Every structure is written in C-alpha cells, then in structure tokens.
XYZ file of C-alpha atoms in Angstrom:
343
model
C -17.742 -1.175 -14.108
C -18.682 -3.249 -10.787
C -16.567 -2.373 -8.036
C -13.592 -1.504 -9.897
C -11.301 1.418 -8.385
C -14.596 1.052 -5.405
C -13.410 -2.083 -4.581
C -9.561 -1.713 -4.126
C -9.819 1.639 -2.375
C -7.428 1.508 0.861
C -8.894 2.199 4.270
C -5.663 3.447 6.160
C -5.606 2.817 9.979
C -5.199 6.171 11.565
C -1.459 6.713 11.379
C -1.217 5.795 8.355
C -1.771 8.874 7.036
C -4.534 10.401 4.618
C -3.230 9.738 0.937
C -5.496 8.232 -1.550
C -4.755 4.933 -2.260
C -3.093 5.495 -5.728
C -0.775 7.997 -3.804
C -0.246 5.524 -1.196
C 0.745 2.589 -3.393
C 2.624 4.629 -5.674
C 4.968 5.656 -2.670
C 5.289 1.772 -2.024
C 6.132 1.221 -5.533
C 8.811 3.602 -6.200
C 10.455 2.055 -2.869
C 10.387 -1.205 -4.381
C 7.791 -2.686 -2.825
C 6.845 -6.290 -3.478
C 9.174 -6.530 -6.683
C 10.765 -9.567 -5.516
C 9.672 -12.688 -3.812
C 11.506 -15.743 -3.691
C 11.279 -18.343 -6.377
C 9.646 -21.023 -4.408
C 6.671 -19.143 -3.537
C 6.116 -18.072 -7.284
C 6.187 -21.468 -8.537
C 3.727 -22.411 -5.406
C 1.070 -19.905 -6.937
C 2.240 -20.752 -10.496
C 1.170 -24.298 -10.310
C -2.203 -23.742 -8.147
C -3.026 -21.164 -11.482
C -2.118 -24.228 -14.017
C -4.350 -26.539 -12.533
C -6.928 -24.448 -12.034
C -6.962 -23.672 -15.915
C -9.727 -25.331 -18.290
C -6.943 -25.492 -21.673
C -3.590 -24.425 -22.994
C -5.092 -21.116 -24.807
C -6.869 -19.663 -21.739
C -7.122 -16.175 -20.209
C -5.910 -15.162 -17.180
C -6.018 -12.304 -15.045
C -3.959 -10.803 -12.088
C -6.322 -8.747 -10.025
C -4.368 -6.146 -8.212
C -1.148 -7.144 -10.020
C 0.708 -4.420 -8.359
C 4.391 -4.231 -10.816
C 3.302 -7.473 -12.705
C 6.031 -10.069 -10.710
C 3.529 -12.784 -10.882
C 2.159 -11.790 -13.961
C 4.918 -11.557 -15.973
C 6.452 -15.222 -14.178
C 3.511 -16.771 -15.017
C 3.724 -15.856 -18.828
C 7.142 -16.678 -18.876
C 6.346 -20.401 -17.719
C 2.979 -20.523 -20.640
C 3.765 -18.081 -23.405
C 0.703 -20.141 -24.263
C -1.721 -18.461 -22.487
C -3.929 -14.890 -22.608
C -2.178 -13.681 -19.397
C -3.571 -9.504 -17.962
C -2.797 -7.854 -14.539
C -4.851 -4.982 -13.503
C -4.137 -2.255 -10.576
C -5.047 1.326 -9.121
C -1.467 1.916 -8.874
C 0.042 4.271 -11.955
C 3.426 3.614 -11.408
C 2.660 0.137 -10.905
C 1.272 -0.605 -14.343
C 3.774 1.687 -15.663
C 6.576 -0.432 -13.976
C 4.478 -3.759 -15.145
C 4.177 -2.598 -18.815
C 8.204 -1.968 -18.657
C 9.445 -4.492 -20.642
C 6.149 -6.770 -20.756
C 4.700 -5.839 -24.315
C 3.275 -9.586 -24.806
C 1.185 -8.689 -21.271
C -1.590 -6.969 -21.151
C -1.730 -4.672 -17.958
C -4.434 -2.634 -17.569
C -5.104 0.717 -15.114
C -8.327 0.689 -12.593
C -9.572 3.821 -12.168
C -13.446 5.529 -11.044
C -14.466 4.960 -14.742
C -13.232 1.626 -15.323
C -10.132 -0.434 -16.678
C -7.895 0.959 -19.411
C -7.638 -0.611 -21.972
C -11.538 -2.781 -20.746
C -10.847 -6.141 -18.598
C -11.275 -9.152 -20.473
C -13.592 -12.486 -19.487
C -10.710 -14.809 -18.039
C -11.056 -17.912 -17.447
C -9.505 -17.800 -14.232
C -8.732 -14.792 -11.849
C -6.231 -14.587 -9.129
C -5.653 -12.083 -6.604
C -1.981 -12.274 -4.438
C -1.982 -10.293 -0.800
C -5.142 -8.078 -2.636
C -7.679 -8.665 -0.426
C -6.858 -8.031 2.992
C -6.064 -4.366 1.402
C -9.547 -3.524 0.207
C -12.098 -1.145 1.721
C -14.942 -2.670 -0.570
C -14.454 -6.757 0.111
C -18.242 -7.387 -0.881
C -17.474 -5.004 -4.405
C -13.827 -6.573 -5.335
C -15.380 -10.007 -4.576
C -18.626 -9.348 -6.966
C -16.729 -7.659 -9.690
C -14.804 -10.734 -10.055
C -17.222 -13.294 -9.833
C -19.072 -10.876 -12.450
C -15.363 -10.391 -14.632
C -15.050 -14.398 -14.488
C -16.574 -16.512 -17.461
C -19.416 -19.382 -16.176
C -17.476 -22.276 -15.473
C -14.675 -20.368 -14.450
C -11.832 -20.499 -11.275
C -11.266 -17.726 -8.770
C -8.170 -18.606 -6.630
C -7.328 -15.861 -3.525
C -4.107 -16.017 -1.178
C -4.142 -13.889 1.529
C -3.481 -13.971 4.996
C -5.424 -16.542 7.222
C -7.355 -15.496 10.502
C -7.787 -19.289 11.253
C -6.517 -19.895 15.058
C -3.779 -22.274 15.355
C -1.014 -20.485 13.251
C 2.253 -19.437 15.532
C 1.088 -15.769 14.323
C -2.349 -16.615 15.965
C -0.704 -17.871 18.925
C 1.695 -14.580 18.937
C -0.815 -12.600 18.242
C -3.250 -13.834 21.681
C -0.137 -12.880 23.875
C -0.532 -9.129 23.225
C -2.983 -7.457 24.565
C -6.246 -6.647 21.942
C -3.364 -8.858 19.278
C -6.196 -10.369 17.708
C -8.720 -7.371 16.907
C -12.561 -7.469 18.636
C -13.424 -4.688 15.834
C -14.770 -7.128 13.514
C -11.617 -6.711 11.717
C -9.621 -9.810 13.001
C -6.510 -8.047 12.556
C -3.482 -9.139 14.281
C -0.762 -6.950 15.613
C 1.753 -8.458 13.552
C -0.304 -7.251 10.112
C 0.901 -4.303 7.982
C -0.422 -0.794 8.481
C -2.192 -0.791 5.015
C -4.054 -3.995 5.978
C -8.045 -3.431 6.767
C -9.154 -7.150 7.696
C -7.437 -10.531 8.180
C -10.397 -13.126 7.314
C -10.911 -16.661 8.158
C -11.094 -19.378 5.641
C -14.636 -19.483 6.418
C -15.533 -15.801 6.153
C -14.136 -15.495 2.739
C -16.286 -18.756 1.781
C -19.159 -16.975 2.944
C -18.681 -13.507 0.898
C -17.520 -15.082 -2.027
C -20.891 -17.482 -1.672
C -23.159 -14.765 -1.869
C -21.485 -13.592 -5.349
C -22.270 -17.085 -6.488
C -18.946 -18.678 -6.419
C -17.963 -21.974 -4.936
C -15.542 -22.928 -2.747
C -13.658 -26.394 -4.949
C -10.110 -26.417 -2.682
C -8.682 -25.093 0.393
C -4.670 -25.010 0.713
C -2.588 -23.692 3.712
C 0.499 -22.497 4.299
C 2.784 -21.202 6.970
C 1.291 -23.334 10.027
C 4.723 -23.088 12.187
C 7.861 -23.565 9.998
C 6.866 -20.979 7.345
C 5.842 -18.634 9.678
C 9.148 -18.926 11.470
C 10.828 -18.445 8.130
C 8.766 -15.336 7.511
C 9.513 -13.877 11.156
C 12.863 -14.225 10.829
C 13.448 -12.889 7.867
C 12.207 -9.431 9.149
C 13.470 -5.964 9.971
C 14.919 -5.916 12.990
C 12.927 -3.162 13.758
C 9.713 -4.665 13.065
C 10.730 -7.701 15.210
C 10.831 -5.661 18.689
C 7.482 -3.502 17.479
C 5.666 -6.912 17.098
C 7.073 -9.028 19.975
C 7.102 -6.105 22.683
C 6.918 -7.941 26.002
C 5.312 -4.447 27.287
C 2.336 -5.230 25.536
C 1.558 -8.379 26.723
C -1.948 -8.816 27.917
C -0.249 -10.829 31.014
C 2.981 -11.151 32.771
C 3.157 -14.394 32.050
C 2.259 -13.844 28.139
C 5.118 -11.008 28.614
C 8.031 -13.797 29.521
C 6.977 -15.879 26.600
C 7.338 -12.603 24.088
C 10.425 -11.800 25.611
C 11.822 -15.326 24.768
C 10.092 -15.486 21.580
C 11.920 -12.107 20.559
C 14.993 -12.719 21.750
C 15.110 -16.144 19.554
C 13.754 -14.646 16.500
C 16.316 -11.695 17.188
C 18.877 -14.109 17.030
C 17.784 -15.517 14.049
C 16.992 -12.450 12.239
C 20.875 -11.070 12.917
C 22.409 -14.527 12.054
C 20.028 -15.023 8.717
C 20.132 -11.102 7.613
C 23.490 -9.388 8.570
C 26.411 -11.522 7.164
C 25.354 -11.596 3.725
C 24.293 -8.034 3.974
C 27.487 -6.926 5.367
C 29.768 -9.287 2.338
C 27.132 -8.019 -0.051
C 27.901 -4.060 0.463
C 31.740 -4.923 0.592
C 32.651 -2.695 -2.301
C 30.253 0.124 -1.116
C 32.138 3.329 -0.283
C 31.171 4.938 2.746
C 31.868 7.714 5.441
C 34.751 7.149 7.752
C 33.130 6.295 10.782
C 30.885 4.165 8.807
C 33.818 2.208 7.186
C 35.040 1.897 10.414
C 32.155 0.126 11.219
C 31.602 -2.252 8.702
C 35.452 -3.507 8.802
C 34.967 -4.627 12.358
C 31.739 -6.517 11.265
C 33.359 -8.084 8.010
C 35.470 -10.651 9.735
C 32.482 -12.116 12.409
C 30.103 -11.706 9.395
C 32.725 -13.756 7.194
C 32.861 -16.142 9.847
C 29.126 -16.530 10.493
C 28.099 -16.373 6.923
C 27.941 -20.451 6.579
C 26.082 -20.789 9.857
C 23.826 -18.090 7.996
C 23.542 -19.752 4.879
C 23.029 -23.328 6.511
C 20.078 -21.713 9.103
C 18.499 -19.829 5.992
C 18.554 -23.036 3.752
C 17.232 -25.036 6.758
C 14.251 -22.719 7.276
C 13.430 -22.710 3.784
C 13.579 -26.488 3.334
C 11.432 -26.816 6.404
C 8.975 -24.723 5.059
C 8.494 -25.895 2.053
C 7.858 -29.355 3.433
C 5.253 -27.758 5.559
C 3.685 -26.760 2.534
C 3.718 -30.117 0.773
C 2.622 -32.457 3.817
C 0.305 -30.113 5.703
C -1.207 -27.574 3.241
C -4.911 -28.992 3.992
C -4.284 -28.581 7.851
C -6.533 -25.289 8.265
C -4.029 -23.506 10.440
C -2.408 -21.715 8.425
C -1.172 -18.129 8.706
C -1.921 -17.739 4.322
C -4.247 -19.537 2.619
C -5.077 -20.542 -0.595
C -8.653 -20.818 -1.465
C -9.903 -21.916 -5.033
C -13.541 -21.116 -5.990
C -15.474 -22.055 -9.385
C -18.113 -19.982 -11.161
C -20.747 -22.327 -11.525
C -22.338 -22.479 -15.042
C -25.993 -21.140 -14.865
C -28.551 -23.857 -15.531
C -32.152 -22.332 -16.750
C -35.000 -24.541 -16.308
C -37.519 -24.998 -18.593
C-alpha cells in the first residue's frame, strides 16, 4: 500500500526522544491528547467536509484520525454517509472503535490498513500533515486512495507571513526556521515542517490534485484566542525576551508575554480553581486553593466575559477574512481530476 505507515512516520526533533512513532502517539493518547476541541471548530471542518461531498450516500475518510473526535462528530451530523478514520496509533483506533461500531476505523501499519482503506469520495486530514516524515508519500497515497472526481481537503498550520504567530515568530532569533523546514518556535516538538499555502499546492500538484479553495483562519484574533488559552508554561518558553534576535525585538516579547500572561491567568485559573472545588487535597495544598477561591470567585465573570469575547472575535475572523492568506491554519480543498483519454 502507497505510503501508508511510510508516510505518517514521525521525525522527532532531537529532544524529543527516540520512540517510534506508534510509541510516541500512543503516549499522547493515553494522556488525552487531542480528545476534545471546542464545538465551533468541529462544525468549521464539519461544514467545509459537507460541501465538499458529491451526494448524501458518500464515503469519507479521516486520514490520521487519531481517537476518531472528528470522525465520529461528523457521523453523528450524516448518519447518511460511509464515514472511516485511519491511524498508526493502536490505542488510538482502539479508543476510536470504543463505542463507534457504525464507524469504520482502520489501523496503518508497514503492510497496509486493517481492515483495507476504502475509495472515498473525499479525504480529510486534521493537524496530520505537519507531523509526517514522508509529505511527498502521505500526499500520493491519498491522491491514489481518492476516487477520480474526488475532494482532498487538508488543515494544518500555515507558514504564510502575516499571521501574529509569523510576526512572533521573526522576533526570536532563528523563530522562523532557515532549515527548509519553516518551523516556527512556537510549533510543537512532534512537528517536522510548517508549509505555506503555496508549498502544499505545489506537492499536492505533482500527485495530480488540484487546488479548488483556499480558507484561512487565525490571522490575529484566533491566534490570540489560541495563545491565550495556553499553559502557562508554554507561554514564557515561547515568548522568552532572552531569545530575541534584538533588544528591541526583546521589549516587544516582554510586553507581548506579559499581556498574554495576563490573559492566560484571567481566562484559565478561575474556572479551574471553582471546577476542582470538591477535590480533596493535601493540607498545604488546601491551604492554597482556599486563598485562591474567593479572587477566582470574584474574577470568574471577568473570565467568562474575556473568554466569550475572544471566541466571538474569532469566529468573526473566520467568517469575514477566511480568504485573507495570512492565516496561522489553513484550509486548502483540492479535487482529483477525472482522467480524460484521448482517442
């Protein structure tokens, strides 16, 4: 089979460790990774999958499906359709199969899929690509899974300049990658590339699909949303003014983390704090969390109002500026071209 487990093998950076990929995502997995996203960005993908499908009895597959949360949400709005998800990740299928019996998931491995992929008649992959090793084999074993005539739609992170994760990204010094891997700093440790709009055109062109529609997301209000909704943790490892490539770069990180700090605490700790209320803990952790429960009572509107705000504002991002190309995710729909043999 084309590319299959080939194609979705990981290459790690350095430190992050030497575990095959199965291993690796496995780990991920069993800490819950990517098993919830919010329910605006589901229907987002949801409805870019609808009209991308040719009827009401089609087939559709989830490449790299991970535990089947898109999958199984997409099902759930059209019980109509043929819906599969496929992944290298055991416990993810086994997760994804949990409680899915009207989906069919199916294990990659060196061989090939178990049970054998279908012919959809459109493919999808979610945050799959910037993950592979093998872009040029994941991209030509789906053109070659998808029927003639068929849609290919990929979201992934965007490399396109512009984006306030661009522009975050230029203050730090080598933030943007010169390895021909575009990374930026901000990316996740299992991430191998961050391509542009127009790279991705390009590979998936020489696999003989065509690009039909170009969405964008996250130009400056999304990616706020997203940057604030981090770990704290993650937050001062990203926006360290010590890595500036300048000092003047370094008093603009410096500001930018100590706003997004702000926001991260206000958005992420009251409803933490109210939401572990009945938790029992050690002493000196009780002690704690009583002298945070009355500021994070107090705060928790402010938190909900700021959270709600963000949200709104990105959504509307979404909806009047999705076609503006400077986006930190994008959304690119290809077609399968049916072959035309001349006589």
């Amino acid at each position: 089979m084309l590319g299959c487990a080939r194609g979705l093998r990981l290459f790690m950076r350095p430190n992050a460790g030497t575990q095959t990929p199965e291993v690796f995502y496995d780990q991920r997995h069993a800490r819950g990774w990517m098993d919830y996203w919010a329910q605006d960005k589901i229907d987002r993908v949801l409805n870019l999958i609808v009209s991308a499908l040719p009827s009401a009895k089609a087939t559709v597959l989830e490449y790299g499906c991970g535990t089947g949360v898109f999958t199984a949400a997409l099902k759930a709005a059209r019980p109509d359709l043929e819906v599969h998800g496929c992944d290298i990740s055991p416990l993810g299928i086994q997760k994804a199969r949990a409680g899915h019996s009207d989906i069919r998931f199916h294990l990659l491995t060196e061989a090939g899929a178990e049970p054998e992929l279908p012919e959809p008649d459109v493919v999808y992959t979610h945050h799959v690509l910037e993950h592979v090793q093998d872009l040029e084999g994941t991209i030509a074993h789906i053109a070659h899974l998808v029927r003639p005539g068929g849609r290919v739609l990929h979201i992934l992170p965007c490399g396109n300049s512009g984006s306030l994760e661009h522009n975050i990204a230029t203050l730090i010094a080598n933030g943007v990658a010169s390895d021909g891997t575009g990374l930026f700093s901000l990316d996740d440790i299992s991430h191998v590339r961050r391509l542009t709009s127009s790279d991705l055109e390009g590979v998936a062109a020489r696999h003989g699909l065509v690009l039909e529609r170009a969405f964008y997301a996250n130009q400056f209000w999304g990616d706020i949303e997203y940057l604030s909704a981090q770990l704290y943790w993650g937050l001062l490892g990203w926006l360290n003014p010590r890595k500036a490539r300048s000092a003047v770069a370094a008093g603009q990180l410096l500001a930018l983390l100590l706003v997004f700090l702000s926001l991260s605490v206000i958005r992420i700790m009251p409803p933490y704090i109210l939401k572990t209320f009945r938790y029992k803990r050690r002493l000196w952790k009780a002690v704690a969390f009583w002298l945070l429960v009355v500021p994070s009572a107090v705060l928790y509107p402010i938190s909900a109002a700021i959270n709600r705000s963000l949200i709104v504002a990105r959504e509307w991002e979404w909806r009047h500026h999705k076609e503006r190309r400077n986006g930190g995710e994008m959304y690119l729909l290809f077609t399968r071209p049916f072959l035309h043999v001349q006589t």
